[in-house]
XYZ file of C-alpha atoms in Angstrom:
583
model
C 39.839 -85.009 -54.024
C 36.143 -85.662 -54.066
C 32.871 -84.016 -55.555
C 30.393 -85.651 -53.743
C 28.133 -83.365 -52.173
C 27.454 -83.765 -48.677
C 23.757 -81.634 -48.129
C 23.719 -78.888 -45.408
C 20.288 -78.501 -44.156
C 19.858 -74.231 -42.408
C 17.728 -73.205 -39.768
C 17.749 -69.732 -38.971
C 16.040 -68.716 -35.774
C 14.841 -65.185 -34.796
C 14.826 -61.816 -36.998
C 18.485 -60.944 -36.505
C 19.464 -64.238 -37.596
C 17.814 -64.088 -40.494
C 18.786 -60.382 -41.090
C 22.411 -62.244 -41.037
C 20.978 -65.095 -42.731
C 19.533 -63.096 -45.693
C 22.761 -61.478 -46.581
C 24.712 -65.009 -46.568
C 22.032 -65.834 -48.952
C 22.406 -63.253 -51.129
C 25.958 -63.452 -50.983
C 25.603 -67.221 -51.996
C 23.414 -66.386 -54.871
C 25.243 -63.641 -56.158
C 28.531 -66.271 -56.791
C 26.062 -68.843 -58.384
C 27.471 -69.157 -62.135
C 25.275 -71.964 -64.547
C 27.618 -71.149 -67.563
C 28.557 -74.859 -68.793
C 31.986 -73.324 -70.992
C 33.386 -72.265 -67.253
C 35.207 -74.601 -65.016
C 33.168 -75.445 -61.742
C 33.043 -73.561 -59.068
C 35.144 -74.014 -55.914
C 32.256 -73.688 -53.587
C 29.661 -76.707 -54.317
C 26.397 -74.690 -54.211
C 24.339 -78.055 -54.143
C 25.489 -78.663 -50.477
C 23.251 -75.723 -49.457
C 20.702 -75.617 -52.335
C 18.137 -77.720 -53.832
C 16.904 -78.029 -57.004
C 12.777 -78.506 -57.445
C 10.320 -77.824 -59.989
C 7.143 -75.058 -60.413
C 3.762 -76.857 -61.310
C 3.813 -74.806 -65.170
C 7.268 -76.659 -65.292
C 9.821 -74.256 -64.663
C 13.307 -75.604 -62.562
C 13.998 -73.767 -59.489
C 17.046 -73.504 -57.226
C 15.866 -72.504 -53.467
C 17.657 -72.621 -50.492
C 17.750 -75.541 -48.160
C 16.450 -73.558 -45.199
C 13.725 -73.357 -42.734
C 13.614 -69.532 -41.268
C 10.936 -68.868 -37.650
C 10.157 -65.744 -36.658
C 7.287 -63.432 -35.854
C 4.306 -61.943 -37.341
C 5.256 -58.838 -38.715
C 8.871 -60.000 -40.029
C 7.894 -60.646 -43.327
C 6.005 -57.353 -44.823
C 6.048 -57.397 -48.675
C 6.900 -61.567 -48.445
C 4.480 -63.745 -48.863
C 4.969 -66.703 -45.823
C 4.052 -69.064 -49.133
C 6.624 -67.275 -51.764
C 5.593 -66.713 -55.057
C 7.827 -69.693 -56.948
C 4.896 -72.136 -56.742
C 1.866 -70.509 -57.431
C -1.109 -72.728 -58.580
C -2.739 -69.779 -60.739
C -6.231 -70.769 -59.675
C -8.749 -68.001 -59.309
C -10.133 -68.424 -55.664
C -11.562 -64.766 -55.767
C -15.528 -66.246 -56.183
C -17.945 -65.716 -54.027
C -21.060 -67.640 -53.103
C -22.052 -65.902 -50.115
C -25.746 -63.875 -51.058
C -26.425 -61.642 -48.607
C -24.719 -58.502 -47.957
C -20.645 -57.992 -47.576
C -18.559 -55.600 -46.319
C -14.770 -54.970 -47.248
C -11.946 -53.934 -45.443
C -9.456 -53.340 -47.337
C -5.524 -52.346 -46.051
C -2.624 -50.988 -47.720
C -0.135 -53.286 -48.543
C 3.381 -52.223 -47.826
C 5.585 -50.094 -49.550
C 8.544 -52.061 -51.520
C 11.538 -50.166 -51.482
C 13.460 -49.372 -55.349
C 15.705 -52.259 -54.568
C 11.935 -54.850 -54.485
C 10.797 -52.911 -56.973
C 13.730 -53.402 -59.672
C 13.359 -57.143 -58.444
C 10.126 -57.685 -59.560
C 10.877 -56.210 -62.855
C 13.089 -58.285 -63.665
C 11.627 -61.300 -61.886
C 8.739 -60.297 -64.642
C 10.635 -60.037 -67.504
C 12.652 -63.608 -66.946
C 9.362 -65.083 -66.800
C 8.166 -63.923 -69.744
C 11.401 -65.325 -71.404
C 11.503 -68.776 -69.966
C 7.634 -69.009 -71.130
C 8.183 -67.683 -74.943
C 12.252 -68.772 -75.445
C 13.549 -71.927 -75.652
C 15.290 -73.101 -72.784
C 19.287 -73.938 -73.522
C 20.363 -77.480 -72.481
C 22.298 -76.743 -69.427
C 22.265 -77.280 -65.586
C 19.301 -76.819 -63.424
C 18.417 -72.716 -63.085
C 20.631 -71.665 -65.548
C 17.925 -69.036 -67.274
C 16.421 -67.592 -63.832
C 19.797 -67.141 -61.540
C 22.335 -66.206 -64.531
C 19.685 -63.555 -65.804
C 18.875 -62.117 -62.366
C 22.655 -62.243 -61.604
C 23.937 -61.103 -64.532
C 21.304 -57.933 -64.572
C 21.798 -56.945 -61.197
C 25.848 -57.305 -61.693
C 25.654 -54.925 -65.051
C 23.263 -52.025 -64.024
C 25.567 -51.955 -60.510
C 22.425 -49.082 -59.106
C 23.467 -47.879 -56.025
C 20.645 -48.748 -53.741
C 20.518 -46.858 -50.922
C 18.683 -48.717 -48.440
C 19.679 -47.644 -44.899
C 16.136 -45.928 -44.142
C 13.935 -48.199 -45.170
C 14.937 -51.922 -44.504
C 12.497 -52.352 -41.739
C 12.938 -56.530 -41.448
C 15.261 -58.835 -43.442
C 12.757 -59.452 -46.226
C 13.375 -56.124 -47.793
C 16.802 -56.869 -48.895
C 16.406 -60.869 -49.670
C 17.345 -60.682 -53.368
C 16.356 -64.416 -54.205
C 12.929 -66.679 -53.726
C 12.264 -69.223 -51.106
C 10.476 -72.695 -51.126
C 7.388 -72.383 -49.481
C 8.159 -74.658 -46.874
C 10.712 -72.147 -46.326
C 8.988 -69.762 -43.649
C 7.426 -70.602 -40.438
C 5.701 -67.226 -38.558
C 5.658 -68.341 -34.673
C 3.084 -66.781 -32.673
C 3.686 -66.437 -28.997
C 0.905 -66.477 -26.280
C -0.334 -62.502 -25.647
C -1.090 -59.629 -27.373
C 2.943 -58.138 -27.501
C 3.720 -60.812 -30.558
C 7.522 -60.975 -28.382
C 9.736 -63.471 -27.637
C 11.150 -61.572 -24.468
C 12.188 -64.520 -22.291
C 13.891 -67.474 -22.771
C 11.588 -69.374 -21.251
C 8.783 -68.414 -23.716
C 10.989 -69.748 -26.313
C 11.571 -72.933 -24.977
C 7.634 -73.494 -24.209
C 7.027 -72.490 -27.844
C 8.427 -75.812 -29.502
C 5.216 -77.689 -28.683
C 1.570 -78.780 -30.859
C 1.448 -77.269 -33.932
C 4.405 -75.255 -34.012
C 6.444 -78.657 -33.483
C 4.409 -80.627 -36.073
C 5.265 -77.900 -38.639
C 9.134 -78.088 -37.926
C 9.185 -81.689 -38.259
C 7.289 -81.696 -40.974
C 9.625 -79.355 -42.790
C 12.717 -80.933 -41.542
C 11.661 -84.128 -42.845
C 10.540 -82.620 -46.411
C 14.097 -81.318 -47.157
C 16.247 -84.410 -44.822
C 14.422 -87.213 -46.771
C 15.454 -85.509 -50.345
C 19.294 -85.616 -48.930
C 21.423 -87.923 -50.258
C 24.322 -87.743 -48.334
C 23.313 -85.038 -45.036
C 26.387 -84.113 -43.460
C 24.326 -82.196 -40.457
C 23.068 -78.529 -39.867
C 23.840 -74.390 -39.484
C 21.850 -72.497 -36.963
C 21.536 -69.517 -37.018
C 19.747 -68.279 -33.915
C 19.427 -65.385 -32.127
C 20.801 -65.181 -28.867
C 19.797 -62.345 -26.877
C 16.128 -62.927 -26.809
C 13.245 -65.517 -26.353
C 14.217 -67.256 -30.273
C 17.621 -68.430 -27.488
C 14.956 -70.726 -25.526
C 13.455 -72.020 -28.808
C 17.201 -72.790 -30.434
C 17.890 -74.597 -27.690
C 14.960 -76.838 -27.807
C 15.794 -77.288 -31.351
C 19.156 -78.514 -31.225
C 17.833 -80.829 -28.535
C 15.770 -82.138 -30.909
C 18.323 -82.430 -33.761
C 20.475 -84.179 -31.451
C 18.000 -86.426 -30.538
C 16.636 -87.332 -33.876
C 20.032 -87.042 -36.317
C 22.583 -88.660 -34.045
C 26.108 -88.669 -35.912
C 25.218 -85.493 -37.762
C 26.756 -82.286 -37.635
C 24.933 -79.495 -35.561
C 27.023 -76.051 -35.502
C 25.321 -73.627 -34.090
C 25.924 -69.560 -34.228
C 24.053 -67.630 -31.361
C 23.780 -64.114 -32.995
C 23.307 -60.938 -31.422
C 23.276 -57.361 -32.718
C 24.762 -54.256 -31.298
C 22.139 -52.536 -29.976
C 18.302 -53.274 -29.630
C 15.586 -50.735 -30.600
C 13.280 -48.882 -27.348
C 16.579 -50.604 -25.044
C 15.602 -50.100 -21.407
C 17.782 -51.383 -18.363
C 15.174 -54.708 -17.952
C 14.854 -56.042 -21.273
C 19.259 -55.269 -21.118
C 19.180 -57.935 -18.248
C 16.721 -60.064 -19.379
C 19.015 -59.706 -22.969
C 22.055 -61.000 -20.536
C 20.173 -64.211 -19.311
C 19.159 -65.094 -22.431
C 22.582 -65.046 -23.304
C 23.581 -66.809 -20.514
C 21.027 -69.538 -20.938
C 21.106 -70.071 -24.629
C 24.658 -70.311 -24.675
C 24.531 -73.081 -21.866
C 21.911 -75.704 -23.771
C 22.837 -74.609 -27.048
C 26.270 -75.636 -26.366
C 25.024 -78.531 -24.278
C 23.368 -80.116 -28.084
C 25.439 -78.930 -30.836
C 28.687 -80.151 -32.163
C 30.285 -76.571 -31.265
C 28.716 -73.417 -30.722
C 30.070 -70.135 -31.759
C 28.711 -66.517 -30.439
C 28.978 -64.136 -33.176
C 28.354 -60.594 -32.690
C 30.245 -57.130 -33.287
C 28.900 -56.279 -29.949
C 32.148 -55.803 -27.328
C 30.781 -57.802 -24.691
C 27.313 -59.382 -23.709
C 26.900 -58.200 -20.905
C 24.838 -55.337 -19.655
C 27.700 -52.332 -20.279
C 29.343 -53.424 -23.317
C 32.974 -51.935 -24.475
C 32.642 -50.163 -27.756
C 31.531 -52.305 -30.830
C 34.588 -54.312 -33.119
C 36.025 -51.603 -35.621
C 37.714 -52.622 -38.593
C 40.331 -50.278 -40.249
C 38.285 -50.489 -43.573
C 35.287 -50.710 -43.013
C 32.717 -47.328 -42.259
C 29.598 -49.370 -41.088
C 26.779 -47.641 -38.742
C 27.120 -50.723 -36.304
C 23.728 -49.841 -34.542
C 21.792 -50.535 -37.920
C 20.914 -54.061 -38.357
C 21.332 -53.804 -42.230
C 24.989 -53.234 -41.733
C 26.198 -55.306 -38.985
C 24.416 -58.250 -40.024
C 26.484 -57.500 -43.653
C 29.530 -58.353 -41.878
C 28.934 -61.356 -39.836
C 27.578 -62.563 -42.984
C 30.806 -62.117 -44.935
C 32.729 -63.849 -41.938
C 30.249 -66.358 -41.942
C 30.779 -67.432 -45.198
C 34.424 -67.908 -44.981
C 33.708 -69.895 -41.569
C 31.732 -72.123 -43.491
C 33.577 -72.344 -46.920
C 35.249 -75.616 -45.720
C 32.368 -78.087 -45.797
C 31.086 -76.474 -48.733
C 34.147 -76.902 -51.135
C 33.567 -79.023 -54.188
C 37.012 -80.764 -53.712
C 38.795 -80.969 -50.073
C 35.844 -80.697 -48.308
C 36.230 -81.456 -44.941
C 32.868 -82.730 -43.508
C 31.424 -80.801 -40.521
C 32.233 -82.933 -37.542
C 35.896 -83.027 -38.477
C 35.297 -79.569 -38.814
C 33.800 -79.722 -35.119
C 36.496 -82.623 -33.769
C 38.857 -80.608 -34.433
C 37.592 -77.298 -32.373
C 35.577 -78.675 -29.489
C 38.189 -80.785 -27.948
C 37.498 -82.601 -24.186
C 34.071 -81.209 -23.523
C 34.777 -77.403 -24.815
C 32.508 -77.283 -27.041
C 31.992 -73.138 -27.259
C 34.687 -71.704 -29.759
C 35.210 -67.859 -30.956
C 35.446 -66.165 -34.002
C 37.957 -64.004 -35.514
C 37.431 -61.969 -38.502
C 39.572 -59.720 -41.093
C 37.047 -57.828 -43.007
C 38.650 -57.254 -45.755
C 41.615 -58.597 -45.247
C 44.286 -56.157 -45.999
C 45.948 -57.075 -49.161
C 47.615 -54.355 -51.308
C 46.525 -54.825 -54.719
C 49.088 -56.816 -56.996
C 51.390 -58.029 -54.110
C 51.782 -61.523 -52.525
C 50.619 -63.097 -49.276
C 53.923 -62.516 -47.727
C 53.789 -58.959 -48.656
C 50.178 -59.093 -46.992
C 51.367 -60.903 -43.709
C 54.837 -59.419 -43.325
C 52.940 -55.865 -42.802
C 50.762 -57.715 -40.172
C 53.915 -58.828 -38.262
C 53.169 -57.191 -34.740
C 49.507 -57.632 -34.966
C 47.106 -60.133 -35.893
C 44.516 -58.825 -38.594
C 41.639 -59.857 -37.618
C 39.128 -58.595 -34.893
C 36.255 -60.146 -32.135
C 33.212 -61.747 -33.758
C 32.075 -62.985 -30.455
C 32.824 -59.921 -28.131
C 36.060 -62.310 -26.941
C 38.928 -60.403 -26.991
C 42.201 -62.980 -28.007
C 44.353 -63.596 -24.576
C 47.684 -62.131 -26.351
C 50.007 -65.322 -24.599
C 49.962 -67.800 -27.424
C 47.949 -70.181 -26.042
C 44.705 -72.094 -27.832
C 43.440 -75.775 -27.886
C 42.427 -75.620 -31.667
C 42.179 -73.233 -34.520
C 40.889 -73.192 -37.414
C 41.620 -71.009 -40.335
C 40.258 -70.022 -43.426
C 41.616 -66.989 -46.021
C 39.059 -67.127 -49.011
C 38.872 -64.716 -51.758
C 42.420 -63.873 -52.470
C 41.938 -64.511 -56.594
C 44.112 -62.941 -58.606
C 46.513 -62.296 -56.248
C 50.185 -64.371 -55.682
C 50.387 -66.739 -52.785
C 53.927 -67.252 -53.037
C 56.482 -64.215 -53.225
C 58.353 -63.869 -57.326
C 61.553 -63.180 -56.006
C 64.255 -63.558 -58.633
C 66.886 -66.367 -58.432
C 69.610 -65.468 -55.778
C 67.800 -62.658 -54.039
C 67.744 -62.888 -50.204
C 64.292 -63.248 -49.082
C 63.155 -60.256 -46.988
C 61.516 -62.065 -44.683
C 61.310 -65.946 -43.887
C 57.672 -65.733 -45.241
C 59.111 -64.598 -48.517
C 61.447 -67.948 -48.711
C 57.959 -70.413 -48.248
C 56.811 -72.232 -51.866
C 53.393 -72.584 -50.325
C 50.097 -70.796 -49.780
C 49.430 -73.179 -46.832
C 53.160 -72.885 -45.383
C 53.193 -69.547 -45.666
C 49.958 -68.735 -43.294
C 50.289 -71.251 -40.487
C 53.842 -70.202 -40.522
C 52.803 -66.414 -39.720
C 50.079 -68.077 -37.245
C 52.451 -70.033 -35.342
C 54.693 -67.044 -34.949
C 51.673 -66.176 -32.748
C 50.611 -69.889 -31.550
C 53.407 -71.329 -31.382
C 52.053 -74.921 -30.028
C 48.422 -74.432 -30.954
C 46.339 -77.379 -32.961
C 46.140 -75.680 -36.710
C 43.539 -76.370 -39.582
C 43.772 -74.121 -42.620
C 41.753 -73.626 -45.552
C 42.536 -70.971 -48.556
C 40.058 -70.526 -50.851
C 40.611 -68.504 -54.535
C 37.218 -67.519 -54.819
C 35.749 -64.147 -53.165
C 32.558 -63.060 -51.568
C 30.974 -61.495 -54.427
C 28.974 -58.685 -53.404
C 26.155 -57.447 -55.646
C 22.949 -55.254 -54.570
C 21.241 -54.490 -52.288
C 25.146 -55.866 -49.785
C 25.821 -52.387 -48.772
C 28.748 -50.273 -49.323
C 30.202 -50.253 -46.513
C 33.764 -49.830 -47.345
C 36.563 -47.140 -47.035
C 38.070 -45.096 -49.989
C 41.005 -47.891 -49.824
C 39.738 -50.612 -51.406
C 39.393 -50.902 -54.454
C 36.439 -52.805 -56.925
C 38.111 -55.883 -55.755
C 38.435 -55.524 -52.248
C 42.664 -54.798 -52.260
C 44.033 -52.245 -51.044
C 44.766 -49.364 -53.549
C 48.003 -47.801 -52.996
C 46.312 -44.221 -53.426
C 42.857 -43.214 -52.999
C 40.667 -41.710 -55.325
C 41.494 -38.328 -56.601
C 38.986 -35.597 -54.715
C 36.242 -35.288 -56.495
C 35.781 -38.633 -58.020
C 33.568 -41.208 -56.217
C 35.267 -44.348 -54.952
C 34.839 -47.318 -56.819
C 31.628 -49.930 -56.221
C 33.573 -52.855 -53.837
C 32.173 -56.371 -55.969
C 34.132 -58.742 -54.214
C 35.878 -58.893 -50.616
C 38.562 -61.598 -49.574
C 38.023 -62.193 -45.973
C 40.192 -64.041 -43.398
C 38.428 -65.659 -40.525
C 39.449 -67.214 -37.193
C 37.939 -70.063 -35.064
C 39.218 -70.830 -31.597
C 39.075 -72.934 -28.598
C 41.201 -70.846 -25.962
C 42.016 -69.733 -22.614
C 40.258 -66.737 -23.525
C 37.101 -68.355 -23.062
C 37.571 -68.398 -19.729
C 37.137 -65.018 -18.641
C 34.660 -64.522 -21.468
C 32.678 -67.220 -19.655
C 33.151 -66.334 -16.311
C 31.927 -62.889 -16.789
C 28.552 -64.079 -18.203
C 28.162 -66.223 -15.294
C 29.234 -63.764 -12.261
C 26.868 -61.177 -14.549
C 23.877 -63.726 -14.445
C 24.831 -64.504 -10.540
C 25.423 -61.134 -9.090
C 21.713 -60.216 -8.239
C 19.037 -62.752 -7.225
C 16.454 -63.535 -9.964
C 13.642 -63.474 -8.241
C 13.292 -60.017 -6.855
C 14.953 -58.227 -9.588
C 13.169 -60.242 -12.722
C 10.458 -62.187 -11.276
C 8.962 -62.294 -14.704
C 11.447 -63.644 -16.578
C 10.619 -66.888 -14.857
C 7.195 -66.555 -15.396
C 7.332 -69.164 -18.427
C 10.044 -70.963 -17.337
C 12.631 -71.981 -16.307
C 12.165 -73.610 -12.670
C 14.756 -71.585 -9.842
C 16.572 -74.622 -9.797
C 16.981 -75.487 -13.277
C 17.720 -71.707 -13.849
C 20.954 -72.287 -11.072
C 21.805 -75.818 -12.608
C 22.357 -73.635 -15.726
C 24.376 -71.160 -13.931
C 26.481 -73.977 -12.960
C 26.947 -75.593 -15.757
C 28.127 -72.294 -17.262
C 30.651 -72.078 -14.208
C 31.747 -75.423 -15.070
C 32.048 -74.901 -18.273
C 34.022 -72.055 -17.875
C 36.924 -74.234 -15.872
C 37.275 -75.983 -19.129
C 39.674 -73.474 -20.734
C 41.098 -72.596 -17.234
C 45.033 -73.357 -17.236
C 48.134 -71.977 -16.373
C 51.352 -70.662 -18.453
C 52.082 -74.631 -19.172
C 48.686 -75.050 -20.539
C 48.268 -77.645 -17.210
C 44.567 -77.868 -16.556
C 43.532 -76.046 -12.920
C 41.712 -77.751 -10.326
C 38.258 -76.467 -8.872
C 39.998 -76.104 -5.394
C 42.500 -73.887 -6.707
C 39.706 -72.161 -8.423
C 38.115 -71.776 -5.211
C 41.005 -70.925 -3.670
C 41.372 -67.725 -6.256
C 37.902 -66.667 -5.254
C-alpha cells in the first residue's frame, strides 16, 4: 500500500472532448471532501489537481489541465478565469480626441451560472471577513460550493440552453488552463485532419509548451498523461501531433489517449460524414502510433458513414443526439476507466495500466460500460452477477460490438461505486450456496470468476472501488424510475404520482479490451476509407495535408494494424497470405 501521488497531467482537445471533459470535472469536484474528522478518500484527488495561490492570498485547487478549442467555445468564460484577478483598474483613458463605442451584449448565463456566481460571491465574502480553519488546502471554497449545491439539490434543467461545455463547468480553471486555436479562414473550423496537424506550429506551439512545462515542472512524481481528443474532426490531426510530441519529449511516461466522438453532428451533410470517417481513420492510426494505448469512446454504433443505432442502456433515458447528455455518460465510464491510477492506496501506475492492455504492438483497446450497473438495492454482488448470468452487463463505448467466442488478449476491469452494498453473499452456516458465486469470500474472486465464465483464458486485471460517482448539478438526470437516490435498483418504482427520486451517486462497471473484435472493427474503417478514391470524391480534404502517399501509408498501417487481433478459434495468429487468400 502506498500514498504517494503520482501527478496526471490532462489535455483535452476539441469541444466534444471537453463537453466530456467538463462533466469528469465536475464529477471529480463534486466527490472532493476537505473535512479533516473523515478518513481519506479512496480516490487521491492530488494526482489530477493542483494546489496554487490567488495574489490577495486565497488557496486554490484547479485542475491540472490544458483544454484547445475554438473561438466561440467559451461564451460566458473568460479564456483568463476569474481565480487570479489582479484588481487593477485599466479602464483610463489618455487618448484626447474623439471616441466612439461599440458596445455588445454579453451572453446570457443560464440559472445553473447564475446560482454559481452567487455563491461564488458569497464564499468570497466569507474567506475575506472569517477566519480561515486550519485544515487542508481549499477546504472553505470546494466544501462550501459542494456542500451548497449538494443541499439545495435545484433541478436545473439545462437541455435548451447548454450551447458549449462552459455552460455547465461547475468549478474554476487556472488561467493557463485555456488555449482558443484559431485556424487559417474566415469558417473558425477544424474540418480536416490535415488542418489540425498544420495547426501545432509558431505561436500556437510555443503556448502548449509553455503550458505543459508550467504544470510538468511543479510535478513531483508525473506518472504521464489523459487525452481527451476529439476524433471525428480536424482537433484528430492536432491530437496526433500532440502525442507525437509527448512521446518525443516525456519518454517513459504514460500517454493514454481517448479519441471521442459524439452521436450525431449539427447541419450533418453526406461530405463533412466522409470527411468525419477519415478523420477517424487517420487519427486513430497516429494517435495509436504515439500513445501508450488508445481507446475510441463513443455511444455512436459504428464510425463509419451509416452507423447502427446508438448504445442503449436499460436504465438510462438519455437524448443521445444532445451533446449535454452523451458526453454525461462517457464521462461516468471514464471515470471508472481511470479510477486505477488515481487510487490513494493500490494504485497501479499508468503504463502497467497500458502493459497490461496493449500487448505485441496492439496498442488500440475498447471500452465496455455498465451505466449503472444493475445492483438491486440491499443485495450482494453475487445476487448482482448471478442475474447477469447469460449476458454480460455492460454495453459498446467504442461502437465495437464484443465477438461473443471468449476470446481477448487483455482486460481490464474496474466496478467502482458499489458502497454500502455486500461484496460477499451472508448466507447462514450450512446453507447450500445458490450459485458458485454465492460460495466465493472475495469481492475480487467473485467478479473475475463471473468474467472468466465468459473469458475463460483471457489476461484479467480488476479493480473494485467503494466509492461512487457522485453526481451533483448541473450532471443531468438522466436516469429511469428504477434507480433509486443511490443508483440501485429499487425493487418497485415510485407510486404514480410521486416524482422519482434525484439519482446522487451511480456505481458504474467498466470494461477495457484488447480482442479479436478489433479486427473487424478495424477492417471496416479501413475498407470504408479505401472504397472510393480520395482525390475525386474529397479533393479538399487534402488541401492542407496530408500528401496521397502519406494518406495510403496510413491506410496501410491501419490494414496492418488490423491483422494484429486477426486469429483463429486457437487464438493462433493468421498470416497476411492467408489474409490475402480470404480476400
Amino acid at each position: 500500500m502506498s500514498s504517494l501521488c503520482r501527478e496526471v497531467v490532462t489535455l483535452q482537445l476539441g469541444h466534444y472532448s471537453n463537453f466530456v471533459g467538463t462533466h469528469w470535472w465536475n464529477l471529480q469536484d463534486a466527490s472532493l471532501s476537505y473535512d479533516p474528522e473523515s478518513p481519506p478518500c479512496e480516490v487521491q484527488s492530488d494526482v489530477v489537481f493542483r494546489e496554487g495561490q490567488t495574489l490577495g492570498g486565497h488557496v486554490t485547487y484547479t485542475p491540472r489541465l490544458i483544454a484547445m478549442d475554438l473561438k466561440g467555445s467559451l461564451r460566458t468564460l473568460r479564456q483568463q478565469g476569474s481565480l487570479y484577478e489582479s484588481g487593477k483598474d485599466t479602464s483610463a483613458v489618455t487618448w484626447e480626441g474623439s471616441v466612439m463605442m461599440h458596445e455588445e451584449s454579453p451572453p446570457v448565463k443560464n440559472s445553473f451560472l447564475e446560482d454559481l456566481d452567487k455563491l461564488d460571491g458569497e464564499i468570497l465574502a466569507e474567506a475575506d471577513f472569517s477566519p480561515q480553519p486550519q485544515c487542508l488546502a481549499g477546504s472553505v471554497n470546494v466544501d462550501t460550493v459542494n456542500n451548497h449545491l449538494a443541499r439545495i439539490q435545484k433541478s436545473y434543467r439545462l437541455e435548451g440552453s447548454v450551447k458549449v461545455w462552459s455552460d455547465f463547468l461547475r468549478i474554476h480553471l487556472h488561467p493557463r488552463t485555456i488555449s482558443v486555436v484559431h485556424p487559417d479562414g474566415v469558417s473558425n473550423r477544424l474540418e480536416a485532419f490535415g488542418q489540425g496537424d498544420s495547426l501545432l506550429q509558431g505561436s500556437v506551439l510555443e503556448e502548449l509548451e509553455d503550458k505543459l512545462h508550467f504544470f510538468v515542472e511543479e510535478c513531483d512524481y508525473l506518472q504521464g498523461f489523459q487525452v481527451l481528443c476529439d476524433l471525428a474532426d480536424g482537433f484528430a490531426g492536432l491530437g496526433s501531433k500532440v502525442t507525437e510530441m509527448l512521446h518525443d519529449s516525456y519518454s517513459g511516461r504514460g500517454i493514454l489517449t481517448f479519441g471521442l466522438a459524439p452521436v450525431s453532428h449539427p447541419d450533418s451533410t453526406p461530405v463533412k460524414d466522409l470527411y468525419h470517417l477519415l478523420n477517424c481513420t487517420l487519427g486513430t492510426v497516429h494517435m495509436a502510433n504515439h500513445s501508450s494505448f488508445f481507446c475510441p469512446l463513443t455511444l455512436r454504433g459504428g464510425l463509419g458513414r451509416r452507423p447502427s443505432s446508438p448504445s442503449a442502456f436499460p436504465h438510462l433515458c438519455y437524448d443521445p443526439s444532445l451533446w449535454y447528455h452523451s458526453s454525461s455518460v462517457l464521462a461516468l465510464a471514464l471515470d471508472a476507466i481511470t479510477v486505477a491510477y488515481r487510487l490513494r492506496n493500490n494504485s497501479i501506475p499508468m503504463w502497467q495500466m497500458a502493459d497490461t492492455l496493449a500487448v505485441s504492438g496492439r496498442k488500440v483497446v475498447t471500452a465496455y460500460g455498465a451505466v449503472p450497473f444493475p445492483m438491486m438495492h440491499g443485495t450482494s454482488l453475487p445476487d448482482a452477477l448471478s442475474a447477469c448470468a447469460d449476458a454480460l452487463p455492460w454495453r459498446p463505448l467504442s461502437a465495437c460490438p464484443e465477438a461473443g467466442d471468449g476470446r481477448c488478449y487483455g482486460q481490464w476491469a474496474t466496478l467502482k461505486g458499489f458502497e454500502g452494498q455486500k461484496l460477499i453473499s451472508s448466507l447462514a452456516s450450512g446453507t447450500k450456496a445458490p450459485t458458485p458465486l454465492h460460495s466465493l469470500h472475495s469481492g475480487e474472486d467473485i467478479l473475475a470468476s463471473y468474467i472468466r465464465s465468459f473469458y475463460p483464458s483471457a489476461p484479467l486485471a480488476l479493480q473494485l472501488v467503494s466509492a461512487p460517482s457522485k453526481l451533483t448539478p448541473p450532471f443531468p438526470q438522466i436516469f429511469s424510475q428504477s434507480l433509486d437516490a443511490q443508483g440501485f435498483l429499487q425493487s418497485q418504482p415510485p407510486p404514480p404520482g410521486f416524482p422519482p427520486p434525484v439519482v446522487s451517486s451511480l456505481p458504474v462497471m467498466t470494461s477495457l479490451q484488447s480482442g479479436p473484435a478489433l479486427d473487424p472493427w478495424l477492417s471496416e474503417l479501413h475498407r470504408g476509407a479505401s472504397a472510393f478514391d480520395i482525390r475525386r470524391v474529397a479533393p479538399s480534404f487534402l488541401s492542407q495535408g496530408p500528401e496521397v502517399a502519406d494518406y495510403q501509408e496510413a491506410l496501410e498501417q491501419l490494414r496492418l494494424l488490423a491483422w494484429c487481433y486477426r486469429d483463429d478459434s486457437c487464438g493462433v495468429m493468421r498470416s497476411s497470405s492467408e489474409e490475402d487468400d480470404d480476400d
